[in-house]
Amino acid sequence: MGEMQGFQLGVIGALFLSVASSVSIVICNKALMSHLGFPFATTLTSWHLMVTYCSLHVALRLNLFENKPIDMKTVILFGLLNGVSIGFLNLSLGFNSIGFYQMTKLAIIPFTVLLETLFLKKQFSQKIKFSLLILLLGVGIASVTDLQLNFVGTILSLLAIITTCVGQILTNTIQKRLNVSSTQLLYQSAPFQAAILFVSGPFLDQFLTEKNVFAYKYSTVVLGFIVLSCLIAVFVNFSTFLVIGKTSPVTYQVLGHLKTCLVLAFGYTLLHDPFTSRNIIGILIAIVGMGMYSYVCTAEAKRKQVGDLSSLSQMKERDTTPLLASHHQDKDQSKDSIV
């Protein structure tokens, strides 16, 4: 029971860290890009990953965690896949309307469920599926506005969905099957994610914004926000791997939509973004869906734990019964021999 409580506290801590850091970085980046005119999202992400790697390298030198070797081919492919997924998400945002981009993010949950069901043989109960449907409906009402379709944008959105889902499923699978921690996996894969974005980022940003990141005039305020964004990103990247490793890719996506609702709320209170009754209704529906999902997951986890304990006790009984029976048989046989 003590180990179970410790695990639950670890999950709660990971979820809290993920929400707090993600909401903080969204507000920071929104101020940086919208108010200070720094639109280079992909290049900024590469800086985030480089700072994350450097921070983990310092932590490794201080013996705060132990580095565990992972097959280099696995790490490279995993890192490149995650880097490519970030690029596709940014391209999807560039080629699509905000509403269609939000629909792309919403589609990640059902596609993840589909992939895990088909390839990992994972079972999702009807209650889980219904709670996810309520959640997606609420987030859709709160965040999806205009839906403008185009062929290139649709293809990029599909590629973004596929690469993001596969990357998050692999994050969970690699940690569990290779018995590596989130810190170890992030430390080894971050350089490859940073490399592909560092090389492609300036070109991608210039293509989307028609501005050159190297020609940008950096003020002290902009540099300060960039440094702050990179420092927060360390916690965002760490908590992302931590949450997916401790829970599941679907739970991480549910958490991501909670962040969306919080960002909408904080944007209204702190940045005075427009907020309508539709946003409020959508957020309330999404919160109901999240509550249902959390309740069902907790109930199913407890049911599984009770089932595991009962099956373990039955196994122990089966193991001990033959020993007792043979012991009595030996006594009977010894009595017969004496007689």
CSV table of C-alpha atoms in Angstrom, one decimal, residues 313-329:
chain,number,residue,atom,x,y,z
A,313,SER,CA,-3.7,-14.7,-2.8
A,314,GLN,CA,-5.3,-17.5,-4.9
A,315,MET,CA,-1.9,-18.4,-6.3
A,316,LYS,CA,-0.4,-18.5,-2.8
A,317,GLU,CA,-3.2,-20.9,-1.7
A,318,ARG,CA,-2.5,-23.1,-4.7
A,319,ASP,CA,1.2,-23.1,-3.9
A,320,THR,CA,0.7,-24.0,-0.2
A,321,THR,CA,-2.1,-26.6,-0.5
A,322,PRO,CA,0.0,-29.3,-2.2
A,323,LEU,CA,2.7,-28.9,0.4
A,324,LEU,CA,0.2,-29.5,3.2
A,325,ALA,CA,-1.4,-32.3,1.4
A,326,SER,CA,1.9,-34.1,0.8
A,327,HIS,CA,2.9,-33.5,4.4
A,328,HIS,CA,-0.3,-35.2,5.6
A,329,GLN,CA,0.2,-38.0,3.1
